[in-house]
mmCIF file of C-alpha atoms in Angstrom:
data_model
loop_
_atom_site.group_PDB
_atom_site.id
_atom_site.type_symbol
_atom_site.label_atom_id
_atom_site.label_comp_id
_atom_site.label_asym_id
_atom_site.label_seq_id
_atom_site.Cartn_x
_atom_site.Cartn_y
_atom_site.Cartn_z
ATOM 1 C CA UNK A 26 39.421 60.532 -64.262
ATOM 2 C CA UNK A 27 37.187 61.976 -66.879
ATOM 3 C CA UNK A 28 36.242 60.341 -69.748
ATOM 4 C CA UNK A 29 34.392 60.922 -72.891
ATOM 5 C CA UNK A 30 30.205 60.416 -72.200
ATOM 6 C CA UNK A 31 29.399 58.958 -75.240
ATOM 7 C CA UNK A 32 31.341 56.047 -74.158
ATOM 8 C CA UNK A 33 28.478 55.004 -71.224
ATOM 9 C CA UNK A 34 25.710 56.464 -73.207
ATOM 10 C CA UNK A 35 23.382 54.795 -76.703
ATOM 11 C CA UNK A 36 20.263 55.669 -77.809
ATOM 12 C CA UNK A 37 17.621 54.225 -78.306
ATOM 13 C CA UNK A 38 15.191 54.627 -80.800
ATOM 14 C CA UNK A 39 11.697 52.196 -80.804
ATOM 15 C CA UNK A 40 8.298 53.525 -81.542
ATOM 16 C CA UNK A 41 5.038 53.295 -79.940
ATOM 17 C CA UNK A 42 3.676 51.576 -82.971
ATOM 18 C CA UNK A 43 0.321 51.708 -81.087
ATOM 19 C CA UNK A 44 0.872 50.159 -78.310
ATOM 20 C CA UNK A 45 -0.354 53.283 -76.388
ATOM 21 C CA UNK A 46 2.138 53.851 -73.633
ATOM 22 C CA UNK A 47 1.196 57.480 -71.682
ATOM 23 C CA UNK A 48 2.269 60.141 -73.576
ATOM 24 C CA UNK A 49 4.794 62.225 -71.110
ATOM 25 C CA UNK A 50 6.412 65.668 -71.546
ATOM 26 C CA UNK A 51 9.938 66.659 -70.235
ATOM 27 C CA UNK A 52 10.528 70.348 -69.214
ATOM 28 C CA UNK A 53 13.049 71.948 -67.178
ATOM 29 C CA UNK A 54 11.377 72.040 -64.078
ATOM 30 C CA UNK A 55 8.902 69.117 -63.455
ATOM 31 C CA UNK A 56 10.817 66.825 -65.812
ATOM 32 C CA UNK A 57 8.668 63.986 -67.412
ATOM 33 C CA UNK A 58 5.158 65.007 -67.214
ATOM 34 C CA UNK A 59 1.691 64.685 -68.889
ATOM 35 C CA UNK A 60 0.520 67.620 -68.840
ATOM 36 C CA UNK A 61 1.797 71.202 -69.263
ATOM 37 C CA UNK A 62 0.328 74.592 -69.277
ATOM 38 C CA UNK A 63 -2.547 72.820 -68.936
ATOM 39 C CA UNK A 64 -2.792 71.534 -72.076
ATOM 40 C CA UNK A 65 -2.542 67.814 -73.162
ATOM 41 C CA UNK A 66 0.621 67.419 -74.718
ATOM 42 C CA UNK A 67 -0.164 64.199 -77.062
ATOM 43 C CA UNK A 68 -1.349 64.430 -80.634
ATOM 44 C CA UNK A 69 -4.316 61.849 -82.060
ATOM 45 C CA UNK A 70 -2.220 59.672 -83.510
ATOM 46 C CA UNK A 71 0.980 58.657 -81.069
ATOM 47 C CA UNK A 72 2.100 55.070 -83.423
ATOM 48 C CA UNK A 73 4.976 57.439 -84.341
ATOM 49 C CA UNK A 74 6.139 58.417 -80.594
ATOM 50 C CA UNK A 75 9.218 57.108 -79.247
ATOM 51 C CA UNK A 76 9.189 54.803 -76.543
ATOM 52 C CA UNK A 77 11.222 55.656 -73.289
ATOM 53 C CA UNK A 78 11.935 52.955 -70.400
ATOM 54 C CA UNK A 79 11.900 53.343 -66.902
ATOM 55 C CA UNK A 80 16.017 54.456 -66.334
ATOM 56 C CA UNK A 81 16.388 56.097 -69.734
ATOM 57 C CA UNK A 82 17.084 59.061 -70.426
ATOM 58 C CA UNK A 83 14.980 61.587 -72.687
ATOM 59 C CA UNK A 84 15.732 65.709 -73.744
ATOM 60 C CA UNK A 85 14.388 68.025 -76.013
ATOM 61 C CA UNK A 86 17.230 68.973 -78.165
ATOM 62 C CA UNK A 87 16.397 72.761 -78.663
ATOM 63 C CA UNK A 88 15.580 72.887 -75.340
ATOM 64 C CA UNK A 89 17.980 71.183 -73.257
ATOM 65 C CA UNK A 90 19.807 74.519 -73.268
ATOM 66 C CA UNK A 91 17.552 75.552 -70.956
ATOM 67 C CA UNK A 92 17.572 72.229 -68.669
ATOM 68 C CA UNK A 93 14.618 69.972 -70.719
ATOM 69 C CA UNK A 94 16.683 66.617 -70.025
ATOM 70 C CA UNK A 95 15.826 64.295 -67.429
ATOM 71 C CA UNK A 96 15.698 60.488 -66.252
ATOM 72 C CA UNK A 97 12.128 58.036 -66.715
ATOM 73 C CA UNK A 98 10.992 57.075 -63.413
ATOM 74 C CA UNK A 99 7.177 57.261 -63.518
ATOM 75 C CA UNK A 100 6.514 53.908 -65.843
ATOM 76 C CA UNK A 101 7.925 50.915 -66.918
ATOM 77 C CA UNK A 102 7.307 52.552 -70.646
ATOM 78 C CA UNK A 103 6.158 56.100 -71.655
ATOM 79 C CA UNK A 104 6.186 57.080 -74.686
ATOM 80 C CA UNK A 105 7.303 60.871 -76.409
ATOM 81 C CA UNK A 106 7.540 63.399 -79.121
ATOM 82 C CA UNK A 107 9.388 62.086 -82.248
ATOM 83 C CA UNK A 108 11.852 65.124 -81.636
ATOM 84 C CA UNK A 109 12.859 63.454 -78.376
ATOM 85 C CA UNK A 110 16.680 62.363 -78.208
ATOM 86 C CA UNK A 111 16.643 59.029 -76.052
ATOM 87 C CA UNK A 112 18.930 57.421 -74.627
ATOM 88 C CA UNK A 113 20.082 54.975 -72.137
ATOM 89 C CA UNK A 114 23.617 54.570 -70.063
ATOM 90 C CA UNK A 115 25.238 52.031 -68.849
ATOM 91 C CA UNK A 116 25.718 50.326 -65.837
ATOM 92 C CA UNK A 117 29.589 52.490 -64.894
ATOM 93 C CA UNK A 118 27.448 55.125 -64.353
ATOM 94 C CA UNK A 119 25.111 56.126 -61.519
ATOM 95 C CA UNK A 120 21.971 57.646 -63.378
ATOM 96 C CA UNK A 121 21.322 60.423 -60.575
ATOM 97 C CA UNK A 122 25.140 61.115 -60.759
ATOM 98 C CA UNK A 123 24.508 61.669 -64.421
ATOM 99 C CA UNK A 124 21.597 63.222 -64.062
ATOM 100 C CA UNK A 125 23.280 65.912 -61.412
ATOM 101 C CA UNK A 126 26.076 66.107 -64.139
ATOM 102 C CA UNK A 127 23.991 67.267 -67.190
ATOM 103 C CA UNK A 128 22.025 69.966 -64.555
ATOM 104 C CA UNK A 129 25.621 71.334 -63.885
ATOM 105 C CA UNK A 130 26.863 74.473 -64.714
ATOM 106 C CA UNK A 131 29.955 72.863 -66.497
ATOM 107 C CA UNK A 132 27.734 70.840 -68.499
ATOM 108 C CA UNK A 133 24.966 73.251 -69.303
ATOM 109 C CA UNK A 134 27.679 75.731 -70.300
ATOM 110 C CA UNK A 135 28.844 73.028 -73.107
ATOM 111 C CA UNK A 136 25.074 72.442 -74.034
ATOM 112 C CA UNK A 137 24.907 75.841 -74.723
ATOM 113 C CA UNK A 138 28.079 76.618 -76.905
ATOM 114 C CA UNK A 139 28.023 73.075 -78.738
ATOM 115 C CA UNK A 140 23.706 73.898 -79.562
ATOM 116 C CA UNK A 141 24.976 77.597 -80.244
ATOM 117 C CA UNK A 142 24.599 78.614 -84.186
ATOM 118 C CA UNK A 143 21.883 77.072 -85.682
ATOM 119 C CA UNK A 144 18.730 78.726 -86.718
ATOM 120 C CA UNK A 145 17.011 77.075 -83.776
ATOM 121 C CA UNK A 146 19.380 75.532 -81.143
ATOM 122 C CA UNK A 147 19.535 71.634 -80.697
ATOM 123 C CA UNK A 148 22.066 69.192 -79.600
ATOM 124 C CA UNK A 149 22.423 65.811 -81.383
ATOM 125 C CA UNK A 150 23.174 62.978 -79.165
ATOM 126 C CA UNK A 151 26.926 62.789 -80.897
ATOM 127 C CA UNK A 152 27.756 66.171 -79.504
ATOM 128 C CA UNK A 153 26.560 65.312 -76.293
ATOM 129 C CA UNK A 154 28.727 62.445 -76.105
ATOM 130 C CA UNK A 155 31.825 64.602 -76.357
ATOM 131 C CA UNK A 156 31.512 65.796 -73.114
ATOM 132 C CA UNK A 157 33.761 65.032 -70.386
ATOM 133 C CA UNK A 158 32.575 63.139 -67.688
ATOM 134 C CA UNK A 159 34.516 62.400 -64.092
ATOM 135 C CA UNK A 160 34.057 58.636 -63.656
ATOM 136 C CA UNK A 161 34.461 57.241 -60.308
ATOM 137 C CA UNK A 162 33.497 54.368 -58.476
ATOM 138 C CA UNK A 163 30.440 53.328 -58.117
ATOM 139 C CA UNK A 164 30.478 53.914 -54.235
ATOM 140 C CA UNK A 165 31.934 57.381 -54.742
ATOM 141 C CA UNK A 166 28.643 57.788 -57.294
ATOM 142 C CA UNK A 167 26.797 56.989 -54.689
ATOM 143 C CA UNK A 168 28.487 59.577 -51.942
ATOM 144 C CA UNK A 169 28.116 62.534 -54.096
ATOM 145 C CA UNK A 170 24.644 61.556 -54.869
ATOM 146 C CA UNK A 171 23.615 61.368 -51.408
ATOM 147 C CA UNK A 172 25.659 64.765 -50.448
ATOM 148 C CA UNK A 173 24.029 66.579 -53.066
ATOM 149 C CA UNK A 174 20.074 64.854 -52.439
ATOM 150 C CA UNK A 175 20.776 66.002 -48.583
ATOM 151 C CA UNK A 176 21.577 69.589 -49.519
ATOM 152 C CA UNK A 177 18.934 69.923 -52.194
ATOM 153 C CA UNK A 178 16.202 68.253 -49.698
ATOM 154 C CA UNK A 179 17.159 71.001 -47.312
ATOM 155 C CA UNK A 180 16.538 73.871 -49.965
ATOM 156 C CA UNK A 181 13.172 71.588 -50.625
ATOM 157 C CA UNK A 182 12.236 71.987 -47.320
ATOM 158 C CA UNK A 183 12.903 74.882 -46.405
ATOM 159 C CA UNK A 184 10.475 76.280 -49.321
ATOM 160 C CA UNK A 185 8.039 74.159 -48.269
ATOM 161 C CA UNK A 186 8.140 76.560 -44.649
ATOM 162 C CA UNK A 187 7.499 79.368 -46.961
ATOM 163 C CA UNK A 188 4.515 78.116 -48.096
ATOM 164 C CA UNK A 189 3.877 77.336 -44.891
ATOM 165 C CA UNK A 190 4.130 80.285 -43.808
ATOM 166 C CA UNK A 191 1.948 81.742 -46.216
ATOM 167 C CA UNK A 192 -1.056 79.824 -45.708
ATOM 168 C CA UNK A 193 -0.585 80.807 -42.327
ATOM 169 C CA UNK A 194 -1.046 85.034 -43.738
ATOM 170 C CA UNK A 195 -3.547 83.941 -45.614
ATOM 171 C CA UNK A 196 -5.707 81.620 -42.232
ATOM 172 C CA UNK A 197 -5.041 84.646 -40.059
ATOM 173 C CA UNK A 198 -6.750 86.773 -42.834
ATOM 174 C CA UNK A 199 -10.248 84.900 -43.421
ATOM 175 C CA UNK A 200 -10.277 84.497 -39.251
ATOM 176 C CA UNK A 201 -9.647 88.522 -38.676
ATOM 177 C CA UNK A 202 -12.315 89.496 -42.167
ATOM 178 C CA UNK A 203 -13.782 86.342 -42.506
ATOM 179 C CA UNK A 204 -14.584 84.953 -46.152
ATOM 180 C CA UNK A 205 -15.194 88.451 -48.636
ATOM 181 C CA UNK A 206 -17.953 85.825 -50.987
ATOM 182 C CA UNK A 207 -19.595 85.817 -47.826
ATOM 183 C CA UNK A 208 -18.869 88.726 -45.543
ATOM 184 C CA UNK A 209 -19.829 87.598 -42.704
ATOM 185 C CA UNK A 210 -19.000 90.100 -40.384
ATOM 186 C CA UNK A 211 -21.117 92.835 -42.983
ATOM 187 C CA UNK A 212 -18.026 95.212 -43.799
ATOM 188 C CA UNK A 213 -18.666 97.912 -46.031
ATOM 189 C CA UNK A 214 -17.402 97.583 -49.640
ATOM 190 C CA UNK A 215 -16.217 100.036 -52.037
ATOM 191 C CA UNK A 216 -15.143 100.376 -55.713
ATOM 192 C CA UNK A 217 -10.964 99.558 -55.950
ATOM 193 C CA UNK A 218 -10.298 102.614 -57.822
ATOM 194 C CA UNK A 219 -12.029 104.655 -54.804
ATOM 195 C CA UNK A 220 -9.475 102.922 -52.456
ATOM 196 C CA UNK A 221 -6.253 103.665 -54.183
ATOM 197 C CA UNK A 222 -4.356 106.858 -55.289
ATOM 198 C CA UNK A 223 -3.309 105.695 -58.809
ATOM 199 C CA UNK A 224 -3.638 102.438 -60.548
ATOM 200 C CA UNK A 225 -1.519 102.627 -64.168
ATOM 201 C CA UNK A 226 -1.112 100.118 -66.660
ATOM 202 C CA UNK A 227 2.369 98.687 -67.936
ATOM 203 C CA UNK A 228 3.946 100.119 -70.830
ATOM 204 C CA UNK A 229 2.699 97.763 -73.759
ATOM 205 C CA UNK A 230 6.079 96.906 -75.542
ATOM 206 C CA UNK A 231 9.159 94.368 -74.527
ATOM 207 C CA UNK A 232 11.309 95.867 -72.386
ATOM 208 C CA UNK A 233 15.191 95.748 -73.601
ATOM 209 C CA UNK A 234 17.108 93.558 -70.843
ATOM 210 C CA UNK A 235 20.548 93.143 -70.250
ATOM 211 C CA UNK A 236 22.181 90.101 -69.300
ATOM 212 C CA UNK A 237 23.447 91.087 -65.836
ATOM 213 C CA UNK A 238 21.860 92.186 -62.638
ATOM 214 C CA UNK A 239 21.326 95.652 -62.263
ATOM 215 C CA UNK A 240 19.330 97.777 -59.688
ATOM 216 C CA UNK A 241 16.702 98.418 -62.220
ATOM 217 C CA UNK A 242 14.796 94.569 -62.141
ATOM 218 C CA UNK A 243 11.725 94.546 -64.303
ATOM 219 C CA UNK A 244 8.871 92.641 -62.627
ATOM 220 C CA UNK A 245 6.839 90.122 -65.023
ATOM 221 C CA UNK A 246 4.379 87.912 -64.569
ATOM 222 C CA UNK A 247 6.286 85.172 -63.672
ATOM 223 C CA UNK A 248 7.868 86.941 -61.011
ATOM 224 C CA UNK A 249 4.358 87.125 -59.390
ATOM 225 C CA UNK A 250 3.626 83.566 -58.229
ATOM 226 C CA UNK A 251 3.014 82.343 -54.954
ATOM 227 C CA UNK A 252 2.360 86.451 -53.516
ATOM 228 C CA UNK A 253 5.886 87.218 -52.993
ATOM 229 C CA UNK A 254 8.739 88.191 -55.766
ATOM 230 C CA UNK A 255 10.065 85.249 -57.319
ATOM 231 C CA UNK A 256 13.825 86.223 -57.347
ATOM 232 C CA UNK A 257 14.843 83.339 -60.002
ATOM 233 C CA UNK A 258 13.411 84.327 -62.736
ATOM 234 C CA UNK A 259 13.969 88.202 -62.555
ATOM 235 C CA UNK A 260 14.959 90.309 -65.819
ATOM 236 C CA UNK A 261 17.013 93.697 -65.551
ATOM 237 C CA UNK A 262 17.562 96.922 -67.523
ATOM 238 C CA UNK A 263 19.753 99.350 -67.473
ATOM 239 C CA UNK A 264 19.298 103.128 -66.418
ATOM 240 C CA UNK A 265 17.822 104.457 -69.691
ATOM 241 C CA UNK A 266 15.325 101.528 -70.252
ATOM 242 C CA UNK A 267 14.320 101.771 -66.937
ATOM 243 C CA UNK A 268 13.878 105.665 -67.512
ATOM 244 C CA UNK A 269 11.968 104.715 -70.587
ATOM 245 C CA UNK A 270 8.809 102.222 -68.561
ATOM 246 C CA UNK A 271 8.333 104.546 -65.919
ATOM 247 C CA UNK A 272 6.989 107.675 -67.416
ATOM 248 C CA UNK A 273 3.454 106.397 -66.272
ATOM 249 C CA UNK A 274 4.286 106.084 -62.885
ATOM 250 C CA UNK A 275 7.315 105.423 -60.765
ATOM 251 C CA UNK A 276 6.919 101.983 -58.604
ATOM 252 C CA UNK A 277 7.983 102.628 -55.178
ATOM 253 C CA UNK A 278 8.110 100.268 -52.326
ATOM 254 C CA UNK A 279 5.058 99.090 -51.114
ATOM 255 C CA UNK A 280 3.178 99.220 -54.577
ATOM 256 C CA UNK A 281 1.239 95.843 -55.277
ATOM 257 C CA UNK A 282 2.184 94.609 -58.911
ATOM 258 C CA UNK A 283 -1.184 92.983 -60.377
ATOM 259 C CA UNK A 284 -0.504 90.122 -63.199
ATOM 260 C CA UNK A 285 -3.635 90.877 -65.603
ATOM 261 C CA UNK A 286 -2.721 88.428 -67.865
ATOM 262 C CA UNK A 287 -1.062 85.106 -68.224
ATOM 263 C CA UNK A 288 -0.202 84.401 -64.232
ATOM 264 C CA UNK A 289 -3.683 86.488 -63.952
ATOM 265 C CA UNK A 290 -4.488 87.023 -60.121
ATOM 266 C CA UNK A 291 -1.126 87.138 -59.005
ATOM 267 C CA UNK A 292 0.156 90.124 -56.893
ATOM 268 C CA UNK A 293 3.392 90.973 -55.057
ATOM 269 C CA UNK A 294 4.265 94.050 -52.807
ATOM 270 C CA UNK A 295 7.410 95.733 -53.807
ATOM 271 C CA UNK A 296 9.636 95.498 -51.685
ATOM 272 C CA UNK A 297 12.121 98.240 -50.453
ATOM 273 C CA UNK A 298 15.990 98.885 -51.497
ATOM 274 C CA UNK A 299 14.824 98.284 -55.290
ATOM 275 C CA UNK A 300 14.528 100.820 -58.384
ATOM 276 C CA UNK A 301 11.541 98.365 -59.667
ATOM 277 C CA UNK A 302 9.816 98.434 -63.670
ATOM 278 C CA UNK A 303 6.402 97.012 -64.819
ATOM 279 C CA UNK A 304 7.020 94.416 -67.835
ATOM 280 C CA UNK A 305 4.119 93.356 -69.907
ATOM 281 C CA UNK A 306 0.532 92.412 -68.944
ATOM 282 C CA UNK A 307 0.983 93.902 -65.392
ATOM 283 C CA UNK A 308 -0.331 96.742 -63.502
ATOM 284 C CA UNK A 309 0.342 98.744 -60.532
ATOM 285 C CA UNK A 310 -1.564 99.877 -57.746
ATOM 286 C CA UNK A 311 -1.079 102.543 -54.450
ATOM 287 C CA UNK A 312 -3.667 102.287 -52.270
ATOM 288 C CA UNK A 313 -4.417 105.027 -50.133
ATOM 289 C CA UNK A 314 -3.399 104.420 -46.882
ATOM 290 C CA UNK A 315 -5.788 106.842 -45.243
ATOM 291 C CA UNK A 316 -8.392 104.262 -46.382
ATOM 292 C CA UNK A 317 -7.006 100.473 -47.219
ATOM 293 C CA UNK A 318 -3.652 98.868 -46.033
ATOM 294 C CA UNK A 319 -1.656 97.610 -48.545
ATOM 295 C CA UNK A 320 -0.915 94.450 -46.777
ATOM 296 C CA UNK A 321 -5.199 93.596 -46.319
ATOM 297 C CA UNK A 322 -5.758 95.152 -49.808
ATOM 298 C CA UNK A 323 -2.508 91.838 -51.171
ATOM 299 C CA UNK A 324 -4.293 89.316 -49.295
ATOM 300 C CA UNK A 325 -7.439 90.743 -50.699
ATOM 301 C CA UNK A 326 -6.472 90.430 -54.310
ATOM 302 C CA UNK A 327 -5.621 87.133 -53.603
ATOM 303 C CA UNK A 328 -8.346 85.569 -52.137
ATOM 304 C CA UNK A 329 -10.890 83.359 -54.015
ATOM 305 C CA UNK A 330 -13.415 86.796 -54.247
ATOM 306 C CA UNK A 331 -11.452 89.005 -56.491
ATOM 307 C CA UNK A 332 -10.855 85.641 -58.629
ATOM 308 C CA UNK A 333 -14.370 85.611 -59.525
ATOM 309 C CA UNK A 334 -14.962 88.939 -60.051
ATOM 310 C CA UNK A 335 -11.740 88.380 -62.539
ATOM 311 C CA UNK A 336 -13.739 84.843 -64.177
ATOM 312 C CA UNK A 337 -17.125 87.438 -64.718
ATOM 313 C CA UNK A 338 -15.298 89.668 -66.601
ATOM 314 C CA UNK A 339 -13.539 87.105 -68.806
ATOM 315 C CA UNK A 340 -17.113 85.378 -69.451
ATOM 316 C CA UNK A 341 -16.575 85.803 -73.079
ATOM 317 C CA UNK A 342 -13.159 85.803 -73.315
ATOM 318 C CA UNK A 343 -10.533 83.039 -75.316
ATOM 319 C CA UNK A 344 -7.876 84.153 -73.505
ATOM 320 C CA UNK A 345 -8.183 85.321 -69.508
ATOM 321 C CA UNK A 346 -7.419 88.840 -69.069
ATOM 322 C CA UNK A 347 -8.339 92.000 -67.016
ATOM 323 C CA UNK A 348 -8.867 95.000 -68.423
ATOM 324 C CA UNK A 349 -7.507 98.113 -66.297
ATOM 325 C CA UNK A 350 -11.218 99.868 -66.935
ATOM 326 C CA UNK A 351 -12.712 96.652 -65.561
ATOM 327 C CA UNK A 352 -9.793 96.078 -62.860
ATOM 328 C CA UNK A 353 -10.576 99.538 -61.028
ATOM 329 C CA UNK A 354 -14.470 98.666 -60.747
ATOM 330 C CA UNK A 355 -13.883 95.335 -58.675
ATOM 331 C CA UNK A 356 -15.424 95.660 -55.245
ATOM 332 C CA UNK A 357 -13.448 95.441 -52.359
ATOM 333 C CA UNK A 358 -14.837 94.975 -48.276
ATOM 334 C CA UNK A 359 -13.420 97.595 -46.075
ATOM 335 C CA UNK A 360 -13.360 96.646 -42.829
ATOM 336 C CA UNK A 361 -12.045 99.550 -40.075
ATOM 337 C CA UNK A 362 -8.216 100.672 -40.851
ATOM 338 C CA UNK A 363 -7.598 99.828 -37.426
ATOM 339 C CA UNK A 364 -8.255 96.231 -38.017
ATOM 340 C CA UNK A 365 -6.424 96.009 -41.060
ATOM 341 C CA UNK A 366 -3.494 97.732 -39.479
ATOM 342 C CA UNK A 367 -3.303 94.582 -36.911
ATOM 343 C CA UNK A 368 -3.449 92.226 -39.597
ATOM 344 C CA UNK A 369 -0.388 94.232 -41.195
ATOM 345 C CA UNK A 370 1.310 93.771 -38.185
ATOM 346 C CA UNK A 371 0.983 89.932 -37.860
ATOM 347 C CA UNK A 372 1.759 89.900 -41.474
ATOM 348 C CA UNK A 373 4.755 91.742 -41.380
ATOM 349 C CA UNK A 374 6.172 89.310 -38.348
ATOM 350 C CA UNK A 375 5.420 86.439 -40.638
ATOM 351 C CA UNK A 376 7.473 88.347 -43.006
ATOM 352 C CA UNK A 377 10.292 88.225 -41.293
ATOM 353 C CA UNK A 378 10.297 85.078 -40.255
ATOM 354 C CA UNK A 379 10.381 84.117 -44.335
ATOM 355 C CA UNK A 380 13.036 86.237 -44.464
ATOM 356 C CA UNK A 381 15.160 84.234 -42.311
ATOM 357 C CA UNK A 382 14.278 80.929 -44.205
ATOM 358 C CA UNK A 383 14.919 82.785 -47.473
ATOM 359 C CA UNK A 384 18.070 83.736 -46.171
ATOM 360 C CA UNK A 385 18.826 79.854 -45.309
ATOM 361 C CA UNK A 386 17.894 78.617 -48.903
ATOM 362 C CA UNK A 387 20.169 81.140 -50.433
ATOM 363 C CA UNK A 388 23.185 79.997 -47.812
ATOM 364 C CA UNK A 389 22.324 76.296 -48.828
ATOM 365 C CA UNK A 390 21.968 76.871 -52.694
ATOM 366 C CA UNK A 391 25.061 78.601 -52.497
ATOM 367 C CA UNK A 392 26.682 75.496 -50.667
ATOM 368 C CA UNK A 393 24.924 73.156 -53.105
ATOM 369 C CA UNK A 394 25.787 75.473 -56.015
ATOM 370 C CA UNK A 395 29.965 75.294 -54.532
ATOM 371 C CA UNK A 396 29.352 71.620 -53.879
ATOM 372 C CA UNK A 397 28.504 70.467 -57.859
ATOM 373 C CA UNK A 398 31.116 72.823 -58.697
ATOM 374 C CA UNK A 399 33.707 70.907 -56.799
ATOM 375 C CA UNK A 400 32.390 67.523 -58.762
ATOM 376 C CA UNK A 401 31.582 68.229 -61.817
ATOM 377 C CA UNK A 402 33.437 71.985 -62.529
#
């Protein structure tokens, strides 16, 4: 039976009045935090803040469009923006059932039309409270809860393995090359731009996406993190864009994608099967595979000696950034091609062994994804 939210759901509206209750956050990702980006989030003066309760409920409302909603569970009392909604619900309702309600694609597709039209999108806590709910028993709560925490702990862990896995490139690396700060094993070392065939900067303008997947995915810096392509995020372009950002240089599989800015340090290896873009603050390099691997050169840019060659250029800098001109002088140890060649190899077995576990988070998102569907679409 659904009924109408607003009927389990009040808010709640008390200040801090200087009490000073930790000042959280709530994004779409982490949910309530205290810090983000790195930056504190409170002001001087928090006597205005709202307070929230452990169990209540807090969003954004010109961001919950995007997922900035979720449910108190770090203090008995935090306290928030004034532009925080809050609210609490009652006891019909589980609050991870809700919660797992307002993350569903049924319910972020109301968000989104009810917060469409204003000159900055924002839900009011009346709107919200039009939405249909499914209220069941509180022991049928509690099954779908469980069935959905199993299969998202499963996508959890499985992640976790790729990390794993990961560390496990990047431990085979300093035991093959040792540490490059150090270079203990004395390899030669050579200017970057001597070691690669071209290194080109992005195009520096906003590439025009489309709002469907295409062959043509533009790689940002956000897709960067973590050394491999971060799927989620991914923007696409059609044929002409795509024509349009690769006048410079046409990426090709195997090309390492450098984030100069913003996620600065990152790097991915293209992978093959894709007609791949640069978007903004990126750059691409080819090494030369008659004197680096691409594979050792990755791991290289990663490693803690390329980040401070990165922090000495950006010595006087507000805002960290590379420079290509500065990017192509970094030095880089070159140990014997043969060497780096092996390390390709045991990289490329980890590889697919990610693959597989990739391949088992998309099988389980797709079951979770069918799963809240089946409750809540």
């Amino acid at each position: 039976m659904k009924e109408k939210l607003g009927k389990y759901i009040s808010e709640y509206t008390i200040r801090d009045k200087g009490k000073g209750y930790p000042v959280f956050s709530v994004t779409n990702t982490k949910g309530f935090c205290q810090e983000f980006f790195g930056k504190k989030v409170a002001s001087e003066n928090t006597s205005n803040y709202k307070v929230v309760p452990r169990g209540y409920f807090a969003y954004n409302p010109s961001r919950i469009n995007v997922g900035s909603i979720a449910c108190q569970e770090q203090e008995d009392f935090v306290s928030v923006s004034p532009i925080y909604v809050i609210f609490k619900v009652s006891p019909e309702i589980n609050r991870d059932y809700l919660m797992y309600y307002l993350k569903s694609d049924y319910c972020m597709t109301y968000i989104k039309a009810y917060a469409r039209g204003a000159v900055r999108n924002n839900l009011k806590l009346s709107q919200l409270g039009e939405f249909d709910i499914p209220v069941l028993p509180a022991t049928e709560q509690e099954r779908i809860v469980a069935e959905l925490d199993l299969l998202q702990g499963i996508i959890e862990k499985k992640k976790e393995q790729l990390k794993a896995y990961d560390q496990l490139a990047q431990s085979i690396f300093y035991t093959m090359f040792g540490d490059p700060i150090d270079n203990p094993k004395g390899w030669e070392t050579k200017k970057l731009e001597a070691l690669c065939d071209r290194i080109v900067d992005c195009p520096h303008s906003t590439p025009k996406k489309v709002d469907y997947v295409t062959q043509y995915p533009c790689i940002r810096t956000s897709e960067l993190k973590g050394g491999t392509v971060q799927w989620e995020t991914m923007q696409y372009l059609d044929e002409c864009e795509y024509n349009k950002r690769i006048t410079r240089l046409k990426p090709i599989a195997g090309d390492i994608v450098f984030g100069r800015e913003g996620s600065i340090g990152d790097a991915v290896i293209l992978p093959k099967g894709y007609h791949f873009s640069l978007g903004q603050r990126t750059m691409l390099l080819r090494a030369n595979g008659r004197l680096i691997s691409n594979v050792f050169l990755h791991r290289t840019i990663l490693s803690e000696w390329v980040k401070r060659q990165i922090d000495a250029v950006n010595v006087s800098s507000t805002v960290a950034h590379v420079n290509i001109k500065d990017f192509k002088l970094f030095d880089i140890p070159v140990p014997p091609l043969s060497l780096q060649e092996e390390f390709a190899e045991k990289v490329e077995a980890i590889e697919r062994q990610k693959a597989l576990v990739q391949q088992s988070i998309e099988e389980t998102q797709t079951m979770f994804d069918y799963t809240m569907d089946k409750y809540f679409g």
